[in-house]
Amino acid sequence: MPKTNQKAPKTAQKAFSYASLVQDLPAVAFQRLKSPNGKISYPFVSEKGRSLLGLSPNENILTDIDGCLDVIHWGDKDAFAEEISRSEKDKNVSREKFRAVLPSGETKWFYGYAKPSFKKDGSVLWNGIWVDVSADKRKDQLQTLVLKHIKEGIIAFDRQGAILICTPAAADLLNCPPEKLENGNVFSLFPDTGTAETLKQFLLNPYNGTDGKAVFVTTMHGKDCNDVILEISLSKADDFFIAQFRDITERRQKEMQLQYLAFHDAETGVGNYAYLKENFPRILEQAKTSKTQIAVLSIAPDSLGQINAVAGHAVGTHLLSEMAKRIQNCLTNQDILLRTSGHHFVVLLCGLEFNLEAESKIESILHAFDKTMVVDGLDFDVSVCIGVCFCPQDGEDIDNLISHADLALEKARSEAKGSMRIYTGELSMPAVANMSMHKKLKQALENNEIFPYFQPQVDIATGRIIGLEALARWKSCDGMIPPADFIPEAEEYGLIDTLAEIILNQACSWNQKWYAMGLSSIPVAVNISGRQFHNESQLLKMVDRVLENTGLPPYLLELELTESSAMYDPKNARRIIQTLLDNNIRCALDDFGTGYSSLSVLRSFPLKKLKIDRSFVLQLSDLKNLEIVRATIAMAHALKLSVLAEGVENKQHFEILRDLGCDIIQGYLFSRPLPAEETEILLSRWDARMASTGRGL
Ligand code: C2E
Ligand code: CA
Ligand code: CA
């Protein structure tokens, strides 16, 4: 057994070199002896080792009864002693780590091994070495300290997602204890599969379209069960991956708040014009996909301006909020209420299969203001007027649609308080400049810019669609031009025959198509102008030609001639109507009431239908008009003519006409004139509606 202070013999060259190696090793080389009586001592500790432990060369090595050196930190002694007895028991190398508290007060970290050998006398001798790992340990400590103070949530993990280190802030953000996080896997952190999938993709291919970086957002349950929105920035560093977390909940909430404020009216809480602009493309798309209509309502109170002046602005504002509530109560989930400016509200009624479906909601909005409003203790009787247009029928641009509805609103306001009007193209259509009208009209006819729309005629008793009227439309680059703006010109420039044949031809071929499809076997009515009517042979030839071309059975065509053109030359009229009837083509007398008919002349016409002019229908509230309509219906019935009322715009008209015994109605209440494609949808849906509800109206 070498003694610590003994010098190696000069002659033993080999032993000397081993001894100097052991002595000079920058570590603590030692021998530990456990004698048979159980006492543990350190017979040898290398010179370098002694100085590392802060012991002087000749100092005795003191140990306690478990064999722990005195210099070992009291907190590490138990583990140290346990490892020694384990090594003895298991007969294998001990792994020893401890802190040594040096006489100078300095603390050092040691780590090492010792191999036991068992002597015959029952003693155990360990040869071992402890290395000073204080520098590394300090680095570790510093690292932990630094990590602890990083405010940002950071996790480092490997390609398999195994978490290597994390900051306490990360554990906090992810609402997960740090120990669990450190031994866990990133994939198990996120409840939603989308986030885990994004992570997986990034680990598989971190350079896919990025420079090894990716940022995404996920939502997690936070501490108080509130949702926390986290922004995760991923980056690759060597073989590791770093995820940086940021709680952006507050930022998002602020953004959402700002967005809400930008898109909502502060006074009433309903959507504003910006909201409409932002969302209308989506709403329009939906309507197109589902082939439904949107009714655009422009609503304004009749007298809020005065209320503001009398009761003050604050009361006026509260009143507006109350109005918004009343309107909202008349709407369903898919409808949208907006305040676009001052006292104006706009409502979009979405998902309408028929224009008719808007009617009941519009009426309920008007009636919502029947009851006095009590605001800030004051009573207000406010009525509203409503202007209506339809999309895509009247256009697809929301600004244009609103101005159409506004025009109709102005019309309603000029007529009566608490009334509504439907937009007609005529309200705003710019008349095409007369100078070039001839040229433009000619080109339009050549370019197929003129074609028919169709308006259904509905039997009051059965609710069935029993006819369609073809109404000419000119789709010019200036917009849709109404017939009133070009039919007289077509007559004047000698273009009416061409125009008439185009409309007749298209009306008949569409009706033939629907007839062949089994969608309808109802007549289509085509308007005949006075000028055509006076050229008998040309008119009859044209009708013949078209029926021949299109294959439409003659009884599915009806011609409308106006009262005034029939009365211009009654004899001639009688003959033409008779010839047509002989060929199975029926005639209707249009715009009845605007000309001067003599009863005896009227009786001589072999007509089937009489159409009461819409000017009478529009003013049914006027008692004189009501009596004229009543008398007209009675007279027509006496002559065995069925009576159709044109321009029926609302339920009131409809109910009065029904009570007066009118047979057929045609008007916006039921449907606007529609393009052929939409007419086809209407016809098929109307059948289905009749079949399921047993009624159309
Ligand atoms: P009309 O024959 O009296 O046609 C009915 C007019 O009333 C149509 O106007 C129709 O859109 C409109 N109308 C239908 N329901 C309502 C309603 O509820 N309220 C209101 N305010 N109006 C309603 P449109 O299409 O502008 O046609 C105007 C006139 O032009 C027609 O009056 C007809 O005389 C003439 N017209 C139209 N197409 C042709 C055609 O192909 N040939 C000839 N010669 N004249 C035509
Ligand atoms: Ca007509
Ligand atoms: Ca008419």
XYZ file of C-alpha atoms and ligand atoms in Angstrom:
745
model
C 0.000 0.000 0.000
C 1.778 3.269 -0.984
C 1.862 6.011 1.549
C 0.811 9.386 0.418
C 4.008 11.178 1.245
C 6.378 8.343 0.199
C 8.541 8.893 -2.841
C 8.597 6.202 -5.547
C 11.825 4.129 -5.663
C 14.302 5.475 -8.198
C 15.137 2.024 -9.555
C 11.514 1.003 -10.377
C 11.287 3.032 -13.556
C 7.881 1.663 -14.533
C 6.317 2.008 -11.035
C 7.700 5.501 -10.817
C 6.027 6.536 -14.038
C 2.660 5.141 -12.879
C 2.997 6.883 -9.564
C 3.828 10.221 -11.179
C 0.955 9.773 -13.608
C -1.432 9.255 -10.706
C 0.093 12.099 -8.698
C -0.041 14.595 -11.586
C -3.501 13.682 -12.862
C -5.639 16.885 -12.740
C -8.164 14.998 -10.642
C -8.500 13.339 -7.272
C -7.048 9.806 -7.540
C -7.782 7.833 -4.379
C -7.954 4.527 -2.628
C -10.741 3.784 -0.184
C -10.504 0.946 2.240
C -13.281 -0.674 4.163
C -11.701 -2.838 6.819
C -13.431 -5.999 8.094
C -14.682 -4.051 11.113
C -16.604 -1.742 8.706
C -14.432 1.337 9.173
C -13.835 3.296 6.018
C -10.657 5.261 5.415
C -8.763 6.841 2.561
C -5.183 5.472 2.715
C -4.246 7.277 -0.494
C -5.293 10.571 -2.057
C -3.108 11.910 -4.864
C -1.135 15.078 -4.278
C -2.988 17.001 -6.999
C -6.243 15.621 -5.584
C -5.425 16.945 -2.126
C -4.872 20.406 -3.495
C -8.119 20.211 -5.513
C -9.944 19.356 -2.297
C -8.149 22.181 -0.509
C -6.204 19.812 1.775
C -2.523 20.262 2.668
C -0.090 17.485 1.635
C 0.263 15.949 5.097
C -3.146 16.549 6.453
C -5.114 13.544 7.679
C -8.096 12.605 5.614
C -11.044 12.795 7.938
C -14.179 10.786 7.309
C -17.407 10.157 9.121
C -18.676 6.702 10.041
C -20.248 6.158 6.612
C -16.959 6.824 4.901
C -17.851 10.251 3.631
C -15.067 12.736 3.529
C -15.545 15.670 5.834
C -15.286 18.079 2.922
C -18.396 16.651 1.236
C -21.401 18.964 1.440
C -23.787 17.682 4.103
C -26.612 17.662 1.620
C -24.811 15.159 -0.624
C -23.484 12.832 2.099
C -26.414 10.413 2.267
C -26.482 9.792 -1.488
C -22.688 9.363 -1.454
C -22.760 6.778 1.381
C -25.619 4.909 -0.287
C -23.707 4.612 -3.547
C -20.680 3.140 -1.746
C -22.699 0.483 0.011
C -24.580 -0.259 -3.244
C -21.259 -0.713 -5.069
C -20.063 -3.084 -2.349
C -23.285 -5.048 -2.342
C -23.599 -5.261 -6.159
C -19.869 -5.712 -6.559
C -19.610 -3.157 -9.308
C -18.308 0.316 -10.014
C -19.708 3.135 -7.940
C -20.647 6.396 -9.577
C -19.986 9.181 -7.177
C -21.005 12.789 -7.354
C -20.895 15.408 -4.664
C -20.205 18.946 -3.807
C -17.091 19.610 -1.726
C -16.983 22.581 0.598
C -13.350 23.623 0.700
C -11.713 25.092 3.863
C -11.580 28.374 1.921
C -15.391 28.265 1.743
C -15.409 27.632 -2.001
C -17.778 24.905 -3.293
C -16.617 22.538 -6.006
C -18.478 19.841 -7.947
C -16.898 16.412 -8.311
C -17.921 13.514 -10.395
C -16.184 10.125 -10.696
C -15.969 6.348 -10.443
C -14.404 3.820 -8.109
C -13.900 0.110 -8.700
C -14.135 -2.175 -5.668
C -11.933 -5.247 -5.097
C -12.646 -7.707 -2.321
C -9.816 -9.047 -0.146
C -9.556 -12.405 1.528
C -9.527 -10.831 4.971
C -12.987 -9.383 4.268
C -11.809 -5.872 3.514
C -12.866 -3.966 0.396
C -10.529 -1.684 -1.505
C -11.736 0.853 -4.063
C -9.447 2.481 -6.610
C -11.115 5.574 -7.878
C -10.995 9.002 -9.377
C -13.054 12.177 -8.927
C -12.914 14.898 -11.555
C -13.571 18.533 -10.789
C -16.652 19.396 -12.940
C -17.345 22.722 -11.250
C -16.831 24.774 -14.405
C -19.455 22.733 -16.385
C -21.799 22.669 -13.438
C -21.616 26.443 -13.140
C -22.396 26.780 -16.801
C -25.430 24.531 -16.330
C -26.534 26.557 -13.339
C -26.116 29.754 -15.255
C -28.059 28.335 -18.169
C -30.936 27.314 -15.909
C -30.850 30.718 -14.295
C -30.909 32.468 -17.648
C -33.729 30.226 -18.909
C -35.688 30.951 -15.759
C -35.475 34.655 -16.380
C -36.447 34.559 -20.040
C -39.904 36.007 -20.219
C -40.658 34.416 -23.554
C -42.033 30.897 -23.867
C -39.407 28.827 -25.639
C -39.204 25.086 -26.196
C -36.342 23.224 -27.867
C -37.074 19.757 -29.203
C -35.638 17.165 -31.548
C -36.884 15.781 -34.839
C -39.103 13.273 -33.017
C -40.683 16.091 -31.068
C -39.064 15.118 -27.737
C -38.733 18.255 -25.654
C -35.150 18.944 -24.521
C -35.472 22.196 -22.661
C -38.148 24.781 -22.076
C -38.462 28.090 -20.331
C -40.797 28.327 -17.324
C -42.721 30.929 -19.322
C -43.461 28.241 -21.923
C -44.858 25.946 -19.226
C -46.965 28.816 -18.012
C -48.317 29.699 -21.449
C -49.097 26.095 -22.278
C -50.696 25.617 -18.885
C -48.556 22.552 -18.195
C -46.154 21.815 -15.254
C -42.490 22.356 -16.288
C -41.425 18.785 -15.326
C -44.138 17.331 -17.510
C -43.204 19.617 -20.330
C -39.507 18.758 -20.168
C -40.116 15.037 -20.409
C -42.923 15.367 -22.917
C -43.417 15.597 -26.625
C -44.480 18.690 -28.545
C -47.169 16.809 -30.458
C -49.068 16.037 -27.286
C -49.210 19.703 -26.312
C -51.905 20.813 -28.703
C -55.465 19.575 -28.481
C -56.339 20.483 -32.070
C -55.051 18.134 -34.723
C -54.420 21.007 -37.149
C -51.614 22.452 -35.040
C -49.961 19.059 -34.471
C -50.171 18.425 -38.213
C -48.569 21.798 -39.048
C -45.747 20.972 -36.639
C -45.259 17.542 -38.145
C -45.060 18.985 -41.638
C -42.511 21.521 -40.506
C -40.315 18.850 -38.891
C -40.501 16.717 -42.018
C -39.688 19.544 -44.343
C -38.527 22.709 -42.596
C -37.392 24.341 -45.836
C -40.665 23.861 -47.650
C -41.142 27.329 -49.047
C -39.509 28.936 -46.022
C -35.995 29.556 -44.798
C -36.432 27.083 -41.975
C -38.945 29.283 -40.208
C -42.701 29.189 -39.854
C -45.273 31.145 -37.884
C -48.801 30.051 -37.098
C -51.547 30.694 -34.598
C -53.421 28.279 -32.374
C -56.000 28.550 -29.626
C -55.642 26.695 -26.325
C -57.407 26.464 -23.008
C -55.677 28.755 -20.559
C -55.526 28.620 -16.773
C -58.978 30.017 -16.058
C -60.557 27.925 -18.786
C -60.390 31.000 -21.023
C -59.186 30.527 -24.545
C -55.644 31.710 -25.124
C -54.502 32.593 -28.622
C -50.847 31.669 -29.132
C -48.605 32.695 -31.958
C -45.975 30.013 -32.526
C -42.752 30.792 -34.393
C -40.848 27.697 -35.399
C -37.226 27.640 -36.453
C -34.617 25.003 -37.106
C -31.202 25.323 -35.440
C -28.656 22.581 -36.206
C -30.392 19.334 -35.449
C -32.846 20.949 -33.090
C -36.052 22.847 -33.420
C -37.057 25.879 -31.450
C -40.635 26.931 -30.865
C -41.243 30.401 -29.538
C -44.679 31.136 -28.069
C -46.375 34.445 -27.716
C -49.717 35.085 -26.084
C -51.492 37.299 -28.606
C -54.941 36.984 -27.013
C -55.064 40.596 -26.015
C -53.797 41.770 -29.385
C -56.385 39.641 -31.174
C -59.147 40.836 -28.901
C -58.153 44.422 -29.604
C -58.080 43.707 -33.324
C -61.505 42.118 -33.090
C -62.780 45.043 -31.102
C -61.418 47.446 -33.703
C -62.907 45.341 -36.461
C -66.257 45.340 -34.666
C -66.117 49.099 -34.308
C -65.138 49.502 -37.959
C -68.051 47.357 -39.120
C -70.805 48.374 -36.723
C -72.769 51.471 -36.082
C -71.843 52.828 -32.653
C -75.309 54.216 -31.915
C -77.535 51.273 -32.792
C -75.066 48.364 -32.760
C -76.193 47.118 -36.174
C -73.836 46.641 -39.143
C -72.739 49.713 -41.073
C -71.924 50.521 -44.690
C -68.355 49.149 -44.368
C -69.803 45.856 -43.131
C -72.093 45.724 -46.132
C -69.272 46.460 -48.581
C -67.098 43.797 -46.985
C -69.753 41.096 -46.856
C -71.905 41.717 -49.909
C -69.723 39.752 -52.377
C -70.138 36.657 -50.183
C -73.908 37.207 -49.823
C -74.262 37.664 -53.604
C -72.261 34.515 -54.249
C -74.561 32.562 -51.945
C -77.634 33.910 -53.725
C -76.212 32.920 -57.098
C -75.305 29.419 -55.968
C -78.719 28.827 -54.443
C -80.456 30.664 -57.327
C -82.314 32.843 -54.850
C -83.070 36.548 -54.727
C -82.067 39.201 -52.224
C -84.531 41.974 -51.489
C -82.742 45.238 -50.735
C -84.888 47.456 -48.504
C -84.182 51.111 -47.927
C -86.030 52.217 -44.791
C -86.373 55.702 -43.383
C -88.650 57.279 -40.789
C -91.095 59.863 -42.004
C -90.304 62.502 -39.428
C -87.178 61.869 -37.372
C -85.612 65.130 -38.509
C -88.345 67.052 -36.694
C -87.985 64.856 -33.632
C -84.291 65.676 -33.425
C -85.118 69.355 -33.650
C -87.764 69.180 -30.910
C -86.506 66.520 -28.479
C -82.761 66.812 -29.030
C -80.153 64.643 -30.598
C -79.766 62.227 -27.652
C -83.436 61.287 -27.736
C -83.241 60.988 -31.525
C -80.358 58.524 -31.135
C -82.239 56.405 -28.582
C -85.195 56.417 -30.902
C -83.006 55.144 -33.731
C -81.860 52.257 -31.534
C -85.464 51.420 -30.708
C -86.299 51.505 -34.421
C -83.399 49.174 -35.171
C -84.772 46.752 -32.548
C -88.261 46.834 -34.043
C -86.956 46.185 -37.538
C -84.647 43.432 -36.300
C -87.601 41.687 -34.647
C -89.224 41.285 -38.061
C -86.177 39.567 -39.542
C -84.799 36.060 -39.473
C -81.215 34.884 -39.006
C -80.298 35.047 -42.636
C -81.483 38.648 -43.056
C -79.170 41.562 -42.406
C -79.995 44.932 -40.892
C -77.638 47.851 -41.437
C -77.581 51.534 -40.716
C -75.950 53.127 -43.701
C -76.305 56.808 -42.912
C -78.168 59.275 -40.722
C -81.728 58.048 -40.400
C -81.457 55.411 -43.086
C -81.580 51.693 -42.536
C -80.904 49.081 -45.169
C -82.179 45.533 -44.848
C -81.142 42.583 -46.982
C -83.750 39.841 -47.076
C -81.767 36.845 -48.253
C -82.626 33.437 -49.653
C -85.911 34.417 -51.353
C -87.202 31.839 -53.799
C -89.911 34.248 -54.907
C -90.108 38.010 -54.643
C -93.468 37.410 -53.036
C -91.728 36.076 -49.946
C -90.397 39.571 -49.192
C -93.903 40.949 -48.938
C -94.830 39.620 -45.504
C -91.574 40.800 -43.920
C -91.920 44.239 -45.493
C -95.470 44.465 -44.164
C -94.433 43.393 -40.713
C -91.722 46.086 -40.693
C -94.288 48.717 -41.658
C -96.644 47.425 -38.944
C -93.864 47.284 -36.360
C -94.248 51.074 -36.169
C -98.001 51.066 -35.561
C -97.421 51.086 -31.822
C -96.251 54.253 -30.097
C -92.580 54.187 -29.133
C -91.704 55.284 -25.611
C -88.179 56.629 -25.433
C -86.686 58.471 -22.440
C -90.174 58.803 -21.036
C -91.508 60.477 -24.174
C -94.096 59.087 -26.596
C -93.336 59.006 -30.308
C -95.501 57.973 -33.204
C -93.054 57.286 -35.987
C -93.934 55.675 -39.269
C -91.448 54.474 -41.871
C -91.463 54.239 -45.640
C -89.724 51.445 -47.484
C -88.212 51.314 -50.962
C -87.449 47.880 -52.367
C -85.386 46.428 -55.174
C -84.193 42.927 -55.910
C -80.797 41.422 -56.584
C -79.661 40.091 -59.024
C -82.814 41.155 -60.912
C -82.109 44.880 -60.577
C -78.323 44.579 -60.583
C -75.431 43.112 -58.650
C -73.604 46.217 -57.512
C -74.591 47.031 -53.950
C -74.218 50.799 -54.382
C -76.491 50.742 -57.402
C -78.948 48.500 -55.604
C -79.098 50.864 -52.652
C -79.651 53.841 -54.905
C -82.438 51.930 -56.692
C -84.057 51.145 -53.339
C -83.557 54.791 -52.303
C -85.341 55.968 -55.444
C -88.245 53.680 -54.659
C -88.181 54.990 -51.068
C -88.421 58.577 -52.306
C -91.374 57.594 -54.448
C -93.067 55.943 -51.451
C -92.441 58.997 -49.262
C -93.927 61.302 -51.862
C -97.068 59.171 -51.920
C -98.027 58.363 -48.339
C -96.649 57.962 -44.836
C -95.977 54.363 -43.858
C -96.006 53.108 -47.448
C -93.676 51.051 -49.592
C -92.704 51.075 -53.246
C -90.884 48.605 -55.418
C -88.203 49.928 -57.732
C -89.055 49.850 -61.404
C -86.319 50.348 -63.970
C -88.244 53.381 -65.185
C -87.442 55.376 -62.091
C -83.868 56.040 -63.009
C -83.264 54.816 -66.508
C -81.287 57.339 -68.488
C -83.056 57.919 -71.783
C -80.745 57.134 -74.629
C -79.875 60.333 -76.488
C -82.360 60.753 -79.296
C -79.919 61.764 -81.993
C -78.276 58.395 -82.165
C -81.342 56.406 -81.134
C -82.094 55.131 -84.597
C -78.574 53.825 -85.078
C -78.349 52.371 -81.615
C -81.700 50.637 -81.864
C -80.807 49.128 -85.213
C -77.543 47.802 -83.854
C -79.277 46.487 -80.753
C -81.688 44.476 -82.889
C -78.811 43.092 -84.941
C -76.780 42.234 -81.829
C -79.623 40.468 -80.012
C -79.582 43.075 -77.264
C -83.365 43.121 -77.249
C -85.158 40.105 -75.853
C -88.196 39.306 -73.702
C -88.536 39.057 -69.936
C -91.529 37.143 -68.655
C -94.044 38.111 -66.010
C -96.379 35.444 -64.613
C -100.136 35.836 -64.405
C -101.758 34.079 -61.475
C -105.272 32.729 -61.117
C -106.694 34.149 -57.884
C -108.991 31.176 -57.219
C -106.411 28.399 -57.602
C -103.095 30.181 -57.057
C -101.805 28.635 -60.272
C -99.693 30.423 -62.864
C -101.984 30.455 -65.852
C -100.074 32.704 -68.214
C -96.906 34.633 -68.911
C -96.561 38.048 -70.489
C -93.495 38.655 -72.644
C -92.110 42.156 -72.061
C -89.348 43.536 -74.227
C -86.030 44.517 -72.611
C -83.032 46.264 -74.119
C -79.762 45.417 -72.455
C -77.584 48.283 -73.613
C -74.148 49.333 -72.459
C -75.872 52.191 -70.582
C -77.937 49.706 -68.582
C -81.322 48.089 -68.982
C -83.603 50.313 -71.050
C -87.366 49.989 -70.421
C -89.693 49.439 -73.402
C -91.422 52.781 -72.878
C -88.112 54.359 -73.941
C -87.678 52.471 -77.190
C -91.002 50.991 -78.441
C -92.339 54.404 -79.591
C -88.968 55.081 -81.273
C -89.004 51.661 -82.944
C -92.443 52.534 -84.338
C -91.246 55.934 -85.472
C -88.136 54.588 -87.259
C -89.946 51.682 -88.882
C -88.164 49.099 -86.767
C -91.215 47.829 -84.909
C -91.842 44.860 -87.207
C -88.327 43.537 -86.769
C -88.534 44.092 -83.033
C -91.955 42.464 -82.793
C -90.812 39.397 -84.669
C -87.734 39.006 -82.443
C -89.839 39.182 -79.289
C -92.587 36.939 -80.693
C -90.058 34.423 -81.902
C -88.184 34.242 -78.611
C -91.345 34.216 -76.501
C -92.733 31.327 -78.549
C -89.544 29.310 -78.590
C -89.083 29.618 -74.796
C -92.700 28.650 -74.219
C -92.299 25.710 -76.593
C -89.228 24.623 -74.610
C -91.095 24.786 -71.279
C -94.037 23.026 -72.814
C -91.732 20.268 -74.098
C -90.073 20.032 -70.677
C -93.466 19.533 -69.092
C -93.001 22.721 -67.068
C -96.013 24.511 -68.421
C -98.841 24.389 -70.860
C -99.895 27.978 -70.419
C -100.106 30.683 -73.045
C -97.446 33.324 -73.436
C -98.896 36.764 -74.145
C -97.083 39.043 -76.586
C -97.806 42.757 -76.956
C -98.809 44.005 -80.383
C -98.344 47.690 -81.138
C -100.998 49.786 -82.792
C -98.961 50.192 -85.941
C -98.655 46.433 -86.426
C -102.303 45.996 -85.760
C -103.218 48.215 -88.648
C -101.268 46.076 -91.089
C -103.410 42.971 -90.912
C -101.797 40.681 -93.484
C -98.268 41.390 -92.295
C -99.246 40.636 -88.706
C -100.973 37.356 -89.572
C -98.075 36.245 -91.768
C -95.582 36.971 -89.022
C -97.576 34.994 -86.440
C -97.875 32.063 -88.859
C -94.160 32.115 -89.602
C -93.158 32.175 -85.948
C -95.525 29.379 -84.920
C -94.225 27.313 -87.785
C -90.582 28.017 -86.863
C -90.921 27.358 -83.178
C -93.488 24.560 -83.266
C -95.510 26.151 -80.450
C -99.173 25.060 -80.523
C -101.259 28.166 -81.399
C -103.415 27.886 -78.282
C -100.257 28.552 -76.222
C -99.922 32.023 -77.749
C -101.983 35.052 -76.796
C -101.771 38.520 -78.322
C -102.346 41.706 -76.361
C -103.701 44.705 -78.163
C -104.349 47.956 -76.399
C -107.802 49.336 -75.959
C -106.919 52.504 -77.863
C -105.471 50.692 -80.893
C -108.538 48.399 -81.042
C -110.908 51.358 -80.903
C -108.991 53.253 -83.605
C -110.632 51.113 -86.288
C -113.077 48.747 -84.521
C -114.211 46.961 -87.676
C -110.696 46.085 -88.685
C -109.941 45.060 -85.103
C -112.946 42.739 -84.944
C -111.863 41.026 -88.150
C -108.271 40.446 -87.017
C -109.315 39.189 -83.590
C -111.756 36.782 -85.264
C -109.150 35.525 -87.786
C -106.707 34.907 -84.959
C -109.339 33.095 -82.937
C -110.189 30.955 -85.962
C -106.536 29.934 -85.873
C -106.759 29.079 -82.171
C -104.920 32.234 -81.052
C -106.641 34.222 -78.338
C -106.532 37.966 -77.836
C -106.576 40.090 -74.679
C -107.511 43.741 -74.461
C -104.658 45.580 -72.766
C -104.610 48.824 -70.741
C -108.361 48.747 -70.376
C -109.798 51.955 -68.969
C -107.331 54.292 -70.647
C -109.168 54.535 -73.963
C -112.792 55.219 -74.790
C -114.650 51.983 -75.464
C -118.217 51.818 -76.392
C -119.920 48.874 -74.808
C -121.569 47.814 -78.061
C -118.199 47.798 -79.850
C -116.565 45.906 -77.045
C -119.318 43.329 -77.140
C -118.652 42.683 -80.818
C -115.003 41.727 -80.214
C -114.461 37.954 -79.857
C -112.075 38.557 -76.928
C -111.268 36.236 -74.039
C -109.549 38.502 -71.556
C -109.615 42.071 -70.393
C -106.655 43.638 -68.628
C -107.463 46.496 -66.272
C -104.791 49.156 -66.592
C -102.413 49.410 -63.673
C -103.168 53.095 -63.119
C -106.528 51.973 -61.661
C -104.953 49.294 -59.532
C -102.366 51.680 -58.109
C -105.140 53.949 -56.843
C -107.595 51.462 -55.456
C -107.691 53.435 -52.211
C -109.470 56.143 -54.175
C -113.163 55.288 -53.905
C -113.942 56.532 -57.430
C -111.314 54.226 -58.884
C -112.577 51.343 -56.812
C -116.047 51.815 -58.237
C -114.703 51.960 -61.801
C -112.844 48.698 -61.242
C -115.923 47.101 -59.685
C -118.061 48.167 -62.662
C -115.425 47.030 -65.162
C -115.258 43.587 -63.581
C -119.046 43.268 -63.570
C -119.272 44.378 -67.195
C -116.471 42.039 -68.332
C -118.076 39.114 -66.562
C -121.374 39.965 -68.243
C -119.542 39.778 -71.572
C -118.006 36.418 -70.499
C -114.518 37.861 -70.382
C -112.058 36.959 -67.692
C -110.539 39.953 -65.913
C -106.863 40.425 -65.205
C -105.608 43.247 -63.010
C -102.139 44.560 -63.838
C -99.636 46.243 -61.514
C -100.677 44.452 -58.321
C -97.935 45.501 -55.957
C -99.157 44.651 -52.494
C -101.454 42.483 -50.446
C -104.026 45.247 -50.013
C -104.449 45.525 -53.797
C -104.671 41.790 -54.017
C -107.323 41.452 -51.325
C -109.496 44.255 -52.728
C -109.306 42.781 -56.243
C -110.098 39.317 -54.973
C -113.127 40.679 -53.110
C -114.250 42.521 -56.234
C -114.261 39.204 -58.117
C -111.206 39.784 -60.304
C -109.975 36.504 -61.855
C -106.288 36.953 -62.542
C -103.530 39.139 -61.174
C -100.216 40.215 -62.572
C -97.744 42.391 -60.702
C -94.726 42.816 -58.507
C -96.512 41.302 -55.510
C -96.243 37.988 -57.212
C -93.192 38.486 -59.418
C -91.313 41.079 -61.383
C -90.787 40.366 -65.088
C -87.924 37.851 -65.093
C -85.286 36.741 -67.596
C -86.157 33.451 -69.300
C -83.705 31.408 -67.205
C -85.220 32.696 -63.965
C -88.729 32.185 -65.291
C -87.841 28.560 -65.843
C -86.735 28.217 -62.200
C -89.890 30.004 -61.029
C -92.125 27.687 -63.037
C -90.488 24.553 -61.676
C -90.456 25.812 -58.088
C -94.020 27.043 -58.265
C -95.189 23.582 -59.266
C -93.317 22.066 -56.329
C -94.786 24.670 -53.988
C -98.288 23.992 -55.278
C -97.746 20.275 -54.852
C -96.469 20.562 -51.280
C -98.696 23.317 -49.905
C -101.696 22.942 -52.175
C -101.598 26.660 -52.862
C -99.452 29.160 -54.693
C -100.433 32.437 -53.082
P -97.955 46.714 -70.555
O -98.274 45.826 -71.679
O -99.046 47.348 -69.816
O -97.033 45.840 -69.569
C -97.115 45.850 -68.230
C -96.128 46.786 -67.676
O -96.328 46.916 -66.291
C -94.731 46.267 -67.835
O -93.862 47.333 -67.981
C -94.475 45.631 -66.494
O -93.114 45.532 -66.164
C -95.169 46.604 -65.613
N -95.569 46.003 -64.364
C -95.902 44.745 -64.110
N -96.232 44.557 -62.812
C -96.112 45.765 -62.234
C -96.341 46.260 -60.913
O -96.702 45.532 -59.988
N -96.124 47.582 -60.691
C -95.706 48.431 -61.692
N -95.502 49.689 -61.383
N -95.488 47.994 -62.941
C -95.708 46.684 -63.216
P -92.750 47.327 -69.050
O -92.182 45.967 -69.147
O -91.869 48.455 -68.747
O -93.500 47.565 -70.342
C -94.068 48.788 -70.590
C -94.925 48.728 -71.793
O -94.155 48.566 -72.960
C -95.873 47.550 -71.795
O -96.973 47.862 -71.021
C -96.206 47.457 -73.276
O -97.206 48.344 -73.639
C -94.920 47.887 -73.918
N -94.218 46.696 -74.385
C -93.444 45.858 -73.687
N -92.961 44.885 -74.466
C -93.456 45.108 -75.700
C -93.326 44.448 -76.958
O -92.655 43.390 -77.110
N -93.994 44.987 -78.011
C -94.748 46.096 -77.890
N -95.358 46.557 -78.962
N -94.900 46.737 -76.746
C -94.255 46.255 -75.669
Ca -99.328 44.142 -72.154
Ca -101.164 46.961 -69.771
